[in-house]
C-alpha cells in the first residue's frame, strides 16, 4: 500500500471513502416556501454571508467570531415584500441582492442600507422562479413562470434590456458561467438551453430532452468551462453532465430522488446534490474518467425534502428543507487562490456600464 493521495480535480476520493454526512450548523427557517421551483438560498461571492428567502421576507446570515474564537452566524432581516419571495441572488461584489417574487416583481436591495435601489415592476406576468447576475456586465437575468427569460439593465431604475421566449413552460433554472459569456437555463418543459452573450437572440445549444422531468438544478464546473451539471425532477431523478459546446451528454447517474439543487466543489471534480421526494437528503458525487460515482450521503431520518442548495467559495453548502430547517455542511475544500483576471469590460471603463451618472444613485454602480 502506498501513501494517501490528496483529492484533486483529476484524482477524486475513492468510493471506499464513503461516510454519512453530518451538518455543522442547523438553523430555523420559519414559513419557508415549500416549492420545488423556487431559488431560496444564495451564498455571497466571498462565502461569508448567506441570503435566505422566508415567505415574504429576506434574511442575511453573516459569519462572525463568537466566544473563544468560534465561528458564529449573525442573522438580520434585509427586507419585507408584498408577495412571497421566490428567488434570491447576490450581486457579483456582494453589496446588493436581487429578489424576485411570485407576483413577477424583481427588486435590487442594498444590503448595507436595506434600501431598494432598483424596482422592476410590471414586466413579468408570472412569478420569478430563478435569477442570476452576469459577473462581467453586471446585468441581471431572470426566468419567469410563463417561460420567458428577461435581462435587466441596472443603469436605469426602470428598464429592461431584452426579453425572449426561452422555454415552452416555466423557466425555473438560470445560471451564468463565471466568465459571463454563456448562460444556461432549465425548464419544467424538460429542456436545457445554452445562450451566448454575443448572440443572445436564440439559444446556441438547445438540449430539448435533457431530462424526463423539470430541470431546475444547474451548475457550471469551475474546473472546465465547457462542462455543465444538471439534475432532473421526480420523474427523472438523474444527475447529468453536458458538453456545453456540442450539447453532448458526457455522463449520467441515476439517484433515488428528484434533484432540487446541484453545485460543484471549488477545489475538486466533486459535486453535491440536494434531494427531494421520495428519499430526502444530501449526496456527494465524484466525476472521473467519464463516470459519476457516489461518495457520501446524509441521514434522512430528521428532515423533510430538501428544496434547494447553495455552494460557497470556501467549500460549505447550505440547504433548506420543507420542515423549515436550514443546514450548513462543510463538504469540500476551499478554492485554490489564483490571480483574479478582471473582465475586459471593467478594464476599459466602458462609460455605458460604469459611469456613476448612469448608476442612478448615491452609492454608484450597482454591484
PDB file of N, CA, C and O in Angstrom, residues 184-250:
ATOM      1  N   UNK A 184     -26.898  29.248 -18.919  1.00  0.00           N
ATOM      2  CA  UNK A 184     -27.693  28.018 -19.008  1.00  0.00           C
ATOM      3  C   UNK A 184     -29.056  28.261 -18.373  1.00  0.00           C
ATOM      4  O   UNK A 184     -29.153  28.888 -17.316  1.00  0.00           O
ATOM      5  N   UNK A 185     -30.100  27.764 -19.027  1.00  0.00           N
ATOM      6  CA  UNK A 185     -31.453  27.846 -18.471  1.00  0.00           C
ATOM      7  C   UNK A 185     -32.097  26.467 -18.498  1.00  0.00           C
ATOM      8  O   UNK A 185     -31.868  25.676 -19.410  1.00  0.00           O
ATOM      9  N   UNK A 186     -32.895  26.182 -17.471  1.00  0.00           N
ATOM     10  CA  UNK A 186     -33.640  24.930 -17.396  1.00  0.00           C
ATOM     11  C   UNK A 186     -35.110  25.220 -17.205  1.00  0.00           C
ATOM     12  O   UNK A 186     -35.493  26.310 -16.768  1.00  0.00           O
ATOM     13  N   UNK A 187     -35.944  24.228 -17.500  1.00  0.00           N
ATOM     14  CA  UNK A 187     -37.382  24.491 -17.518  1.00  0.00           C
ATOM     15  C   UNK A 187     -38.183  23.260 -17.112  1.00  0.00           C
ATOM     16  O   UNK A 187     -37.696  22.131 -17.139  1.00  0.00           O
ATOM     17  N   UNK A 188     -39.432  23.517 -16.763  1.00  0.00           N
ATOM     18  CA  UNK A 188     -40.356  22.417 -16.495  1.00  0.00           C
ATOM     19  C   UNK A 188     -40.770  21.707 -17.775  1.00  0.00           C
ATOM     20  O   UNK A 188     -41.462  20.688 -17.721  1.00  0.00           O
ATOM     21  N   UNK A 189     -40.355  22.227 -18.947  1.00  0.00           N
ATOM     22  CA  UNK A 189     -40.636  21.518 -20.201  1.00  0.00           C
ATOM     23  C   UNK A 189     -39.564  20.458 -20.502  1.00  0.00           C
ATOM     24  O   UNK A 189     -39.513  19.921 -21.598  1.00  0.00           O
ATOM     25  N   UNK A 190     -38.665  20.189 -19.523  1.00  0.00           N
ATOM     26  CA  UNK A 190     -37.649  19.131 -19.561  1.00  0.00           C
ATOM     27  C   UNK A 190     -36.429  19.481 -20.407  1.00  0.00           C
ATOM     28  O   UNK A 190     -35.576  18.629 -20.650  1.00  0.00           O
ATOM     29  N   UNK A 191     -36.312  20.728 -20.837  1.00  0.00           N
ATOM     30  CA  UNK A 191     -35.218  21.111 -21.725  1.00  0.00           C
ATOM     31  C   UNK A 191     -34.194  21.967 -20.991  1.00  0.00           C
ATOM     32  O   UNK A 191     -34.469  22.548 -19.949  1.00  0.00           O
ATOM     33  N   UNK A 192     -32.989  22.021 -21.579  1.00  0.00           N
ATOM     34  CA  UNK A 192     -31.917  22.911 -21.140  1.00  0.00           C
ATOM     35  C   UNK A 192     -31.454  23.693 -22.356  1.00  0.00           C
ATOM     36  O   UNK A 192     -31.238  23.105 -23.431  1.00  0.00           O
ATOM     37  N   UNK A 193     -31.309  25.002 -22.218  1.00  0.00           N
ATOM     38  CA  UNK A 193     -30.794  25.839 -23.301  1.00  0.00           C
ATOM     39  C   UNK A 193     -29.522  26.543 -22.858  1.00  0.00           C
ATOM     40  O   UNK A 193     -29.413  26.969 -21.705  1.00  0.00           O
ATOM     41  N   UNK A 194     -28.577  26.678 -23.768  1.00  0.00           N
ATOM     42  CA  UNK A 194     -27.340  27.407 -23.507  1.00  0.00           C
ATOM     43  C   UNK A 194     -27.296  28.598 -24.447  1.00  0.00           C
ATOM     44  O   UNK A 194     -27.455  28.457 -25.660  1.00  0.00           O
ATOM     45  N   UNK A 195     -27.081  29.785 -23.865  1.00  0.00           N
ATOM     46  CA  UNK A 195     -27.135  31.045 -24.591  1.00  0.00           C
ATOM     47  C   UNK A 195     -25.752  31.682 -24.591  1.00  0.00           C
ATOM     48  O   UNK A 195     -25.031  31.647 -23.588  1.00  0.00           O
ATOM     49  N   UNK A 196     -25.403  32.305 -25.711  1.00  0.00           N
ATOM     50  CA  UNK A 196     -24.139  33.016 -25.848  1.00  0.00           C
ATOM     51  C   UNK A 196     -24.405  34.514 -25.726  1.00  0.00           C
ATOM     52  O   UNK A 196     -25.286  35.048 -26.415  1.00  0.00           O
ATOM     53  N   UNK A 197     -23.661  35.189 -24.869  1.00  0.00           N
ATOM     54  CA  UNK A 197     -23.859  36.623 -24.656  1.00  0.00           C
ATOM     55  C   UNK A 197     -23.736  37.422 -25.951  1.00  0.00           C
ATOM     56  O   UNK A 197     -24.408  38.429 -26.137  1.00  0.00           O
ATOM     57  N   UNK A 198     -22.892  36.957 -26.871  1.00  0.00           N
ATOM     58  CA  UNK A 198     -22.655  37.689 -28.116  1.00  0.00           C
ATOM     59  C   UNK A 198     -23.757  37.466 -29.146  1.00  0.00           C
ATOM     60  O   UNK A 198     -23.900  38.236 -30.082  1.00  0.00           O
ATOM     61  N   UNK A 199     -24.539  36.387 -28.970  1.00  0.00           N
ATOM     62  CA  UNK A 199     -25.645  36.080 -29.892  1.00  0.00           C
ATOM     63  C   UNK A 199     -26.832  35.639 -29.051  1.00  0.00           C
ATOM     64  O   UNK A 199     -27.141  34.454 -28.957  1.00  0.00           O
ATOM     65  N   UNK A 200     -27.485  36.618 -28.451  1.00  0.00           N
ATOM     66  CA  UNK A 200     -28.461  36.321 -27.416  1.00  0.00           C
ATOM     67  C   UNK A 200     -29.893  36.192 -27.940  1.00  0.00           C
ATOM     68  O   UNK A 200     -30.828  36.053 -27.163  1.00  0.00           O
ATOM     69  N   UNK A 201     -30.071  36.272 -29.268  1.00  0.00           N
ATOM     70  CA  UNK A 201     -31.430  36.209 -29.804  1.00  0.00           C
ATOM     71  C   UNK A 201     -32.045  34.825 -29.642  1.00  0.00           C
ATOM     72  O   UNK A 201     -33.249  34.678 -29.434  1.00  0.00           O
ATOM     73  N   UNK A 202     -31.223  33.780 -29.752  1.00  0.00           N
ATOM     74  CA  UNK A 202     -31.719  32.421 -29.591  1.00  0.00           C
ATOM     75  C   UNK A 202     -30.618  31.544 -28.999  1.00  0.00           C
ATOM     76  O   UNK A 202     -29.446  31.895 -29.033  1.00  0.00           O
ATOM     77  N   UNK A 203     -31.032  30.412 -28.446  1.00  0.00           N
ATOM     78  CA  UNK A 203     -30.073  29.521 -27.794  1.00  0.00           C
ATOM     79  C   UNK A 203     -29.091  28.962 -28.817  1.00  0.00           C
ATOM     80  O   UNK A 203     -29.490  28.533 -29.899  1.00  0.00           O
ATOM     81  N   UNK A 204     -27.806  28.964 -28.461  1.00  0.00           N
ATOM     82  CA  UNK A 204     -26.790  28.425 -29.373  1.00  0.00           C
ATOM     83  C   UNK A 204     -26.700  26.913 -29.245  1.00  0.00           C
ATOM     84  O   UNK A 204     -26.322  26.218 -30.203  1.00  0.00           O
ATOM     85  N   UNK A 205     -27.036  26.372 -28.072  1.00  0.00           N
ATOM     86  CA  UNK A 205     -27.040  24.917 -27.872  1.00  0.00           C
ATOM     87  C   UNK A 205     -28.339  24.535 -27.164  1.00  0.00           C
ATOM     88  O   UNK A 205     -28.427  24.556 -25.938  1.00  0.00           O
ATOM     89  N   UNK A 206     -29.392  24.196 -27.911  1.00  0.00           N
ATOM     90  CA  UNK A 206     -30.634  23.736 -27.278  1.00  0.00           C
ATOM     91  C   UNK A 206     -30.577  22.225 -27.024  1.00  0.00           C
ATOM     92  O   UNK A 206     -30.224  21.450 -27.911  1.00  0.00           O
ATOM     93  N   UNK A 207     -30.900  21.813 -25.796  1.00  0.00           N
ATOM     94  CA  UNK A 207     -30.964  20.384 -25.461  1.00  0.00           C
ATOM     95  C   UNK A 207     -32.414  20.102 -25.087  1.00  0.00           C
ATOM     96  O   UNK A 207     -32.837  20.317 -23.947  1.00  0.00           O
ATOM     97  N   UNK A 208     -33.175  19.665 -26.039  1.00  0.00           N
ATOM     98  CA  UNK A 208     -34.634  19.623 -25.887  1.00  0.00           C
ATOM     99  C   UNK A 208     -35.124  18.547 -24.932  1.00  0.00           C
ATOM    100  O   UNK A 208     -36.132  18.716 -24.286  1.00  0.00           O
ATOM    101  N   UNK A 209     -34.484  17.398 -24.863  1.00  0.00           N
ATOM    102  CA  UNK A 209     -34.884  16.344 -23.922  1.00  0.00           C
ATOM    103  C   UNK A 209     -33.729  16.062 -22.977  1.00  0.00           C
ATOM    104  O   UNK A 209     -33.228  14.943 -22.885  1.00  0.00           O
ATOM    105  N   UNK A 210     -33.329  17.072 -22.248  1.00  0.00           N
ATOM    106  CA  UNK A 210     -32.197  16.908 -21.328  1.00  0.00           C
ATOM    107  C   UNK A 210     -32.536  15.933 -20.207  1.00  0.00           C
ATOM    108  O   UNK A 210     -31.688  15.157 -19.769  1.00  0.00           O
ATOM    109  N   UNK A 211     -33.783  15.974 -19.745  1.00  0.00           N
ATOM    110  CA  UNK A 211     -34.252  15.079 -18.678  1.00  0.00           C
ATOM    111  C   UNK A 211     -35.684  14.667 -18.985  1.00  0.00           C
ATOM    112  O   UNK A 211     -36.327  15.208 -19.896  1.00  0.00           O
ATOM    113  N   UNK A 212     -36.183  13.735 -18.184  1.00  0.00           N
ATOM    114  CA  UNK A 212     -37.573  13.300 -18.315  1.00  0.00           C
ATOM    115  C   UNK A 212     -38.489  14.008 -17.322  1.00  0.00           C
ATOM    116  O   UNK A 212     -39.600  13.544 -17.058  1.00  0.00           O
ATOM    117  N   UNK A 213     -38.006  15.100 -16.774  1.00  0.00           N
ATOM    118  CA  UNK A 213     -38.786  15.884 -15.819  1.00  0.00           C
ATOM    119  C   UNK A 213     -38.244  17.315 -15.823  1.00  0.00           C
ATOM    120  O   UNK A 213     -37.326  17.637 -16.586  1.00  0.00           O
ATOM    121  N   UNK A 214     -38.798  18.147 -14.963  1.00  0.00           N
ATOM    122  CA  UNK A 214     -38.360  19.541 -14.878  1.00  0.00           C
ATOM    123  C   UNK A 214     -36.880  19.626 -14.525  1.00  0.00           C
ATOM    124  O   UNK A 214     -36.347  18.807 -13.781  1.00  0.00           O
ATOM    125  N   UNK A 215     -36.222  20.655 -15.080  1.00  0.00           N
ATOM    126  CA  UNK A 215     -34.796  20.861 -14.833  1.00  0.00           C
ATOM    127  C   UNK A 215     -34.619  22.198 -14.114  1.00  0.00           C
ATOM    128  O   UNK A 215     -34.666  23.263 -14.728  1.00  0.00           O
ATOM    129  N   UNK A 216     -34.441  22.120 -12.811  1.00  0.00           N
ATOM    130  CA  UNK A 216     -34.209  23.313 -12.004  1.00  0.00           C
ATOM    131  C   UNK A 216     -32.737  23.444 -11.630  1.00  0.00           C
ATOM    132  O   UNK A 216     -32.185  24.542 -11.581  1.00  0.00           O
ATOM    133  N   UNK A 217     -32.080  22.317 -11.351  1.00  0.00           N
ATOM    134  CA  UNK A 217     -30.710  22.309 -10.847  1.00  0.00           C
ATOM    135  C   UNK A 217     -29.707  22.463 -11.991  1.00  0.00           C
ATOM    136  O   UNK A 217     -29.670  21.645 -12.911  1.00  0.00           O
ATOM    137  N   UNK A 218     -28.903  23.531 -11.925  1.00  0.00           N
ATOM    138  CA  UNK A 218     -27.885  23.815 -12.936  1.00  0.00           C
ATOM    139  C   UNK A 218     -26.610  24.273 -12.231  1.00  0.00           C
ATOM    140  O   UNK A 218     -26.675  25.018 -11.264  1.00  0.00           O
ATOM    141  N   UNK A 219     -25.443  23.843 -12.735  1.00  0.00           N
ATOM    142  CA  UNK A 219     -24.176  24.306 -12.157  1.00  0.00           C
ATOM    143  C   UNK A 219     -23.060  24.156 -13.173  1.00  0.00           C
ATOM    144  O   UNK A 219     -22.837  23.061 -13.713  1.00  0.00           O
ATOM    145  N   UNK A 220     -22.341  25.250 -13.436  1.00  0.00           N
ATOM    146  CA  UNK A 220     -21.171  25.227 -14.316  1.00  0.00           C
ATOM    147  C   UNK A 220     -19.958  24.736 -13.530  1.00  0.00           C
ATOM    148  O   UNK A 220     -19.748  25.127 -12.380  1.00  0.00           O
ATOM    149  N   UNK A 221     -19.159  23.900 -14.153  1.00  0.00           N
ATOM    150  CA  UNK A 221     -17.943  23.421 -13.498  1.00  0.00           C
ATOM    151  C   UNK A 221     -16.934  24.563 -13.368  1.00  0.00           C
ATOM    152  O   UNK A 221     -16.676  25.276 -14.350  1.00  0.00           O
ATOM    153  N   UNK A 222     -16.321  24.729 -12.188  1.00  0.00           N
ATOM    154  CA  UNK A 222     -15.279  25.748 -12.043  1.00  0.00           C
ATOM    155  C   UNK A 222     -13.929  25.289 -12.593  1.00  0.00           C
ATOM    156  O   UNK A 222     -12.978  26.072 -12.637  1.00  0.00           O
ATOM    157  N   UNK A 223     -13.851  24.026 -13.024  1.00  0.00           N
ATOM    158  CA  UNK A 223     -12.582  23.461 -13.483  1.00  0.00           C
ATOM    159  C   UNK A 223     -12.525  23.291 -14.996  1.00  0.00           C
ATOM    160  O   UNK A 223     -11.446  23.295 -15.586  1.00  0.00           O
ATOM    161  N   UNK A 224     -13.696  23.127 -15.623  1.00  0.00           N
ATOM    162  CA  UNK A 224     -13.789  23.006 -17.083  1.00  0.00           C
ATOM    163  C   UNK A 224     -14.900  23.907 -17.581  1.00  0.00           C
ATOM    164  O   UNK A 224     -16.061  23.734 -17.209  1.00  0.00           O
ATOM    165  N   UNK A 225     -14.556  24.863 -18.398  1.00  0.00           N
ATOM    166  CA  UNK A 225     -15.541  25.861 -18.820  1.00  0.00           C
ATOM    167  C   UNK A 225     -16.616  25.288 -19.729  1.00  0.00           C
ATOM    168  O   UNK A 225     -17.659  25.925 -19.915  1.00  0.00           O
ATOM    169  N   UNK A 226     -16.384  24.097 -20.303  1.00  0.00           N
ATOM    170  CA  UNK A 226     -17.373  23.514 -21.218  1.00  0.00           C
ATOM    171  C   UNK A 226     -18.237  22.457 -20.546  1.00  0.00           C
ATOM    172  O   UNK A 226     -18.980  21.743 -21.222  1.00  0.00           O
ATOM    173  N   UNK A 227     -18.190  22.351 -19.215  1.00  0.00           N
ATOM    174  CA  UNK A 227     -18.898  21.279 -18.518  1.00  0.00           C
ATOM    175  C   UNK A 227     -20.029  21.854 -17.669  1.00  0.00           C
ATOM    176  O   UNK A 227     -19.808  22.715 -16.807  1.00  0.00           O
ATOM    177  N   UNK A 228     -21.243  21.355 -17.911  1.00  0.00           N
ATOM    178  CA  UNK A 228     -22.439  21.809 -17.195  1.00  0.00           C
ATOM    179  C   UNK A 228     -23.103  20.619 -16.520  1.00  0.00           C
ATOM    180  O   UNK A 228     -23.312  19.579 -17.146  1.00  0.00           O
ATOM    181  N   UNK A 229     -23.453  20.775 -15.237  1.00  0.00           N
ATOM    182  CA  UNK A 229     -24.178  19.741 -14.497  1.00  0.00           C
ATOM    183  C   UNK A 229     -25.645  20.130 -14.387  1.00  0.00           C
ATOM    184  O   UNK A 229     -25.973  21.295 -14.138  1.00  0.00           O
ATOM    185  N   UNK A 230     -26.535  19.154 -14.566  1.00  0.00           N
ATOM    186  CA  UNK A 230     -27.976  19.382 -14.439  1.00  0.00           C
ATOM    187  C   UNK A 230     -28.605  18.237 -13.657  1.00  0.00           C
ATOM    188  O   UNK A 230     -28.088  17.121 -13.637  1.00  0.00           O
ATOM    189  N   UNK A 231     -29.739  18.527 -13.022  1.00  0.00           N
ATOM    190  CA  UNK A 231     -30.463  17.497 -12.281  1.00  0.00           C
ATOM    191  C   UNK A 231     -31.932  17.492 -12.646  1.00  0.00           C
ATOM    192  O   UNK A 231     -32.534  18.553 -12.842  1.00  0.00           O
ATOM    193  N   UNK A 232     -32.512  16.312 -12.736  1.00  0.00           N
ATOM    194  CA  UNK A 232     -33.911  16.166 -13.129  1.00  0.00           C
ATOM    195  C   UNK A 232     -34.849  16.019 -11.945  1.00  0.00           C
ATOM    196  O   UNK A 232     -34.439  15.627 -10.848  1.00  0.00           O
ATOM    197  N   UNK A 233     -36.116  16.304 -12.167  1.00  0.00           N
ATOM    198  CA  UNK A 233     -37.145  16.227 -11.134  1.00  0.00           C
ATOM    199  C   UNK A 233     -37.571  14.808 -10.837  1.00  0.00           C
ATOM    200  O   UNK A 233     -36.900  13.830 -11.188  1.00  0.00           O
ATOM    201  N   UNK A 234     -38.747  14.679 -10.199  1.00  0.00           N
ATOM    202  CA  UNK A 234     -39.160  13.388  -9.637  1.00  0.00           C
ATOM    203  C   UNK A 234     -39.406  12.306 -10.676  1.00  0.00           C
ATOM    204  O   UNK A 234     -39.293  11.120 -10.378  1.00  0.00           O
ATOM    205  N   UNK A 235     -39.750  12.660 -11.909  1.00  0.00           N
ATOM    206  CA  UNK A 235     -39.974  11.645 -12.944  1.00  0.00           C
ATOM    207  C   UNK A 235     -38.674  11.208 -13.617  1.00  0.00           C
ATOM    208  O   UNK A 235     -38.681  10.285 -14.427  1.00  0.00           O
ATOM    209  N   UNK A 236     -37.561  11.858 -13.273  1.00  0.00           N
ATOM    210  CA  UNK A 236     -36.271  11.555 -13.906  1.00  0.00           C
ATOM    211  C   UNK A 236     -35.238  11.069 -12.885  1.00  0.00           C
ATOM    212  O   UNK A 236     -34.675   9.998 -13.019  1.00  0.00           O
ATOM    213  N   UNK A 237     -34.953  11.907 -11.876  1.00  0.00           N
ATOM    214  CA  UNK A 237     -34.050  11.582 -10.770  1.00  0.00           C
ATOM    215  C   UNK A 237     -32.620  11.291 -11.235  1.00  0.00           C
ATOM    216  O   UNK A 237     -31.923  10.462 -10.649  1.00  0.00           O
ATOM    217  N   UNK A 238     -32.181  11.957 -12.286  1.00  0.00           N
ATOM    218  CA  UNK A 238     -30.843  11.705 -12.820  1.00  0.00           C
ATOM    219  C   UNK A 238     -29.975  12.947 -12.701  1.00  0.00           C
ATOM    220  O   UNK A 238     -30.435  14.070 -12.899  1.00  0.00           O
ATOM    221  N   UNK A 239     -28.697  12.730 -12.367  1.00  0.00           N
ATOM    222  CA  UNK A 239     -27.668  13.761 -12.403  1.00  0.00           C
ATOM    223  C   UNK A 239     -26.901  13.586 -13.705  1.00  0.00           C
ATOM    224  O   UNK A 239     -26.388  12.495 -13.989  1.00  0.00           O
ATOM    225  N   UNK A 240     -26.820  14.643 -14.518  1.00  0.00           N
ATOM    226  CA  UNK A 240     -26.193  14.532 -15.831  1.00  0.00           C
ATOM    227  C   UNK A 240     -25.192  15.658 -16.060  1.00  0.00           C
ATOM    228  O   UNK A 240     -25.365  16.768 -15.562  1.00  0.00           O
ATOM    229  N   UNK A 241     -24.151  15.340 -16.832  1.00  0.00           N
ATOM    230  CA  UNK A 241     -23.132  16.304 -17.216  1.00  0.00           C
ATOM    231  C   UNK A 241     -23.154  16.452 -18.723  1.00  0.00           C
ATOM    232  O   UNK A 241     -23.309  15.467 -19.460  1.00  0.00           O
ATOM    233  N   UNK A 242     -22.971  17.689 -19.199  1.00  0.00           N
ATOM    234  CA  UNK A 242     -23.106  18.007 -20.614  1.00  0.00           C
ATOM    235  C   UNK A 242     -21.887  18.777 -21.110  1.00  0.00           C
ATOM    236  O   UNK A 242     -21.318  19.595 -20.380  1.00  0.00           O
ATOM    237  N   UNK A 243     -21.536  18.533 -22.361  1.00  0.00           N
ATOM    238  CA  UNK A 243     -20.558  19.365 -23.049  1.00  0.00           C
ATOM    239  C   UNK A 243     -21.303  20.581 -23.572  1.00  0.00           C
ATOM    240  O   UNK A 243     -22.170  20.466 -24.443  1.00  0.00           O
ATOM    241  N   UNK A 244     -20.988  21.760 -23.044  1.00  0.00           N
ATOM    242  CA  UNK A 244     -21.730  22.965 -23.389  1.00  0.00           C
ATOM    243  C   UNK A 244     -21.451  23.458 -24.795  1.00  0.00           C
ATOM    244  O   UNK A 244     -22.195  24.286 -25.326  1.00  0.00           O
ATOM    245  N   UNK A 245     -20.401  22.965 -25.414  1.00  0.00           N
ATOM    246  CA  UNK A 245     -20.075  23.381 -26.783  1.00  0.00           C
ATOM    247  C   UNK A 245     -20.883  22.607 -27.809  1.00  0.00           C
ATOM    248  O   UNK A 245     -21.385  23.171 -28.784  1.00  0.00           O
ATOM    249  N   UNK A 246     -21.046  21.309 -27.562  1.00  0.00           N
ATOM    250  CA  UNK A 246     -21.723  20.445 -28.536  1.00  0.00           C
ATOM    251  C   UNK A 246     -23.129  20.033 -28.105  1.00  0.00           C
ATOM    252  O   UNK A 246     -23.928  19.593 -28.927  1.00  0.00           O
ATOM    253  N   UNK A 247     -23.439  20.140 -26.803  1.00  0.00           N
ATOM    254  CA  UNK A 247     -24.717  19.653 -26.302  1.00  0.00           C
ATOM    255  C   UNK A 247     -24.734  18.159 -26.071  1.00  0.00           C
ATOM    256  O   UNK A 247     -25.787  17.582 -25.775  1.00  0.00           O
ATOM    257  N   UNK A 248     -23.574  17.508 -26.165  1.00  0.00           N
ATOM    258  CA  UNK A 248     -23.496  16.056 -25.976  1.00  0.00           C
ATOM    259  C   UNK A 248     -23.505  15.717 -24.488  1.00  0.00           C
ATOM    260  O   UNK A 248     -22.869  16.386 -23.687  1.00  0.00           O
ATOM    261  N   UNK A 249     -24.219  14.640 -24.139  1.00  0.00           N
ATOM    262  CA  UNK A 249     -24.225  14.188 -22.755  1.00  0.00           C
ATOM    263  C   UNK A 249     -22.918  13.465 -22.456  1.00  0.00           C
ATOM    264  O   UNK A 249     -22.558  12.501 -23.129  1.00  0.00           O
ATOM    265  N   UNK A 250     -22.228  13.911 -21.428  1.00  0.00           N
ATOM    266  CA  UNK A 250     -20.913  13.365 -21.083  1.00  0.00           C
ATOM    267  C   UNK A 250     -21.035  12.228 -20.082  1.00  0.00           C
ATOM    268  O   UNK A 250     -20.317  11.229 -20.163  1.00  0.00           O
TER     269      UNK A 250
END
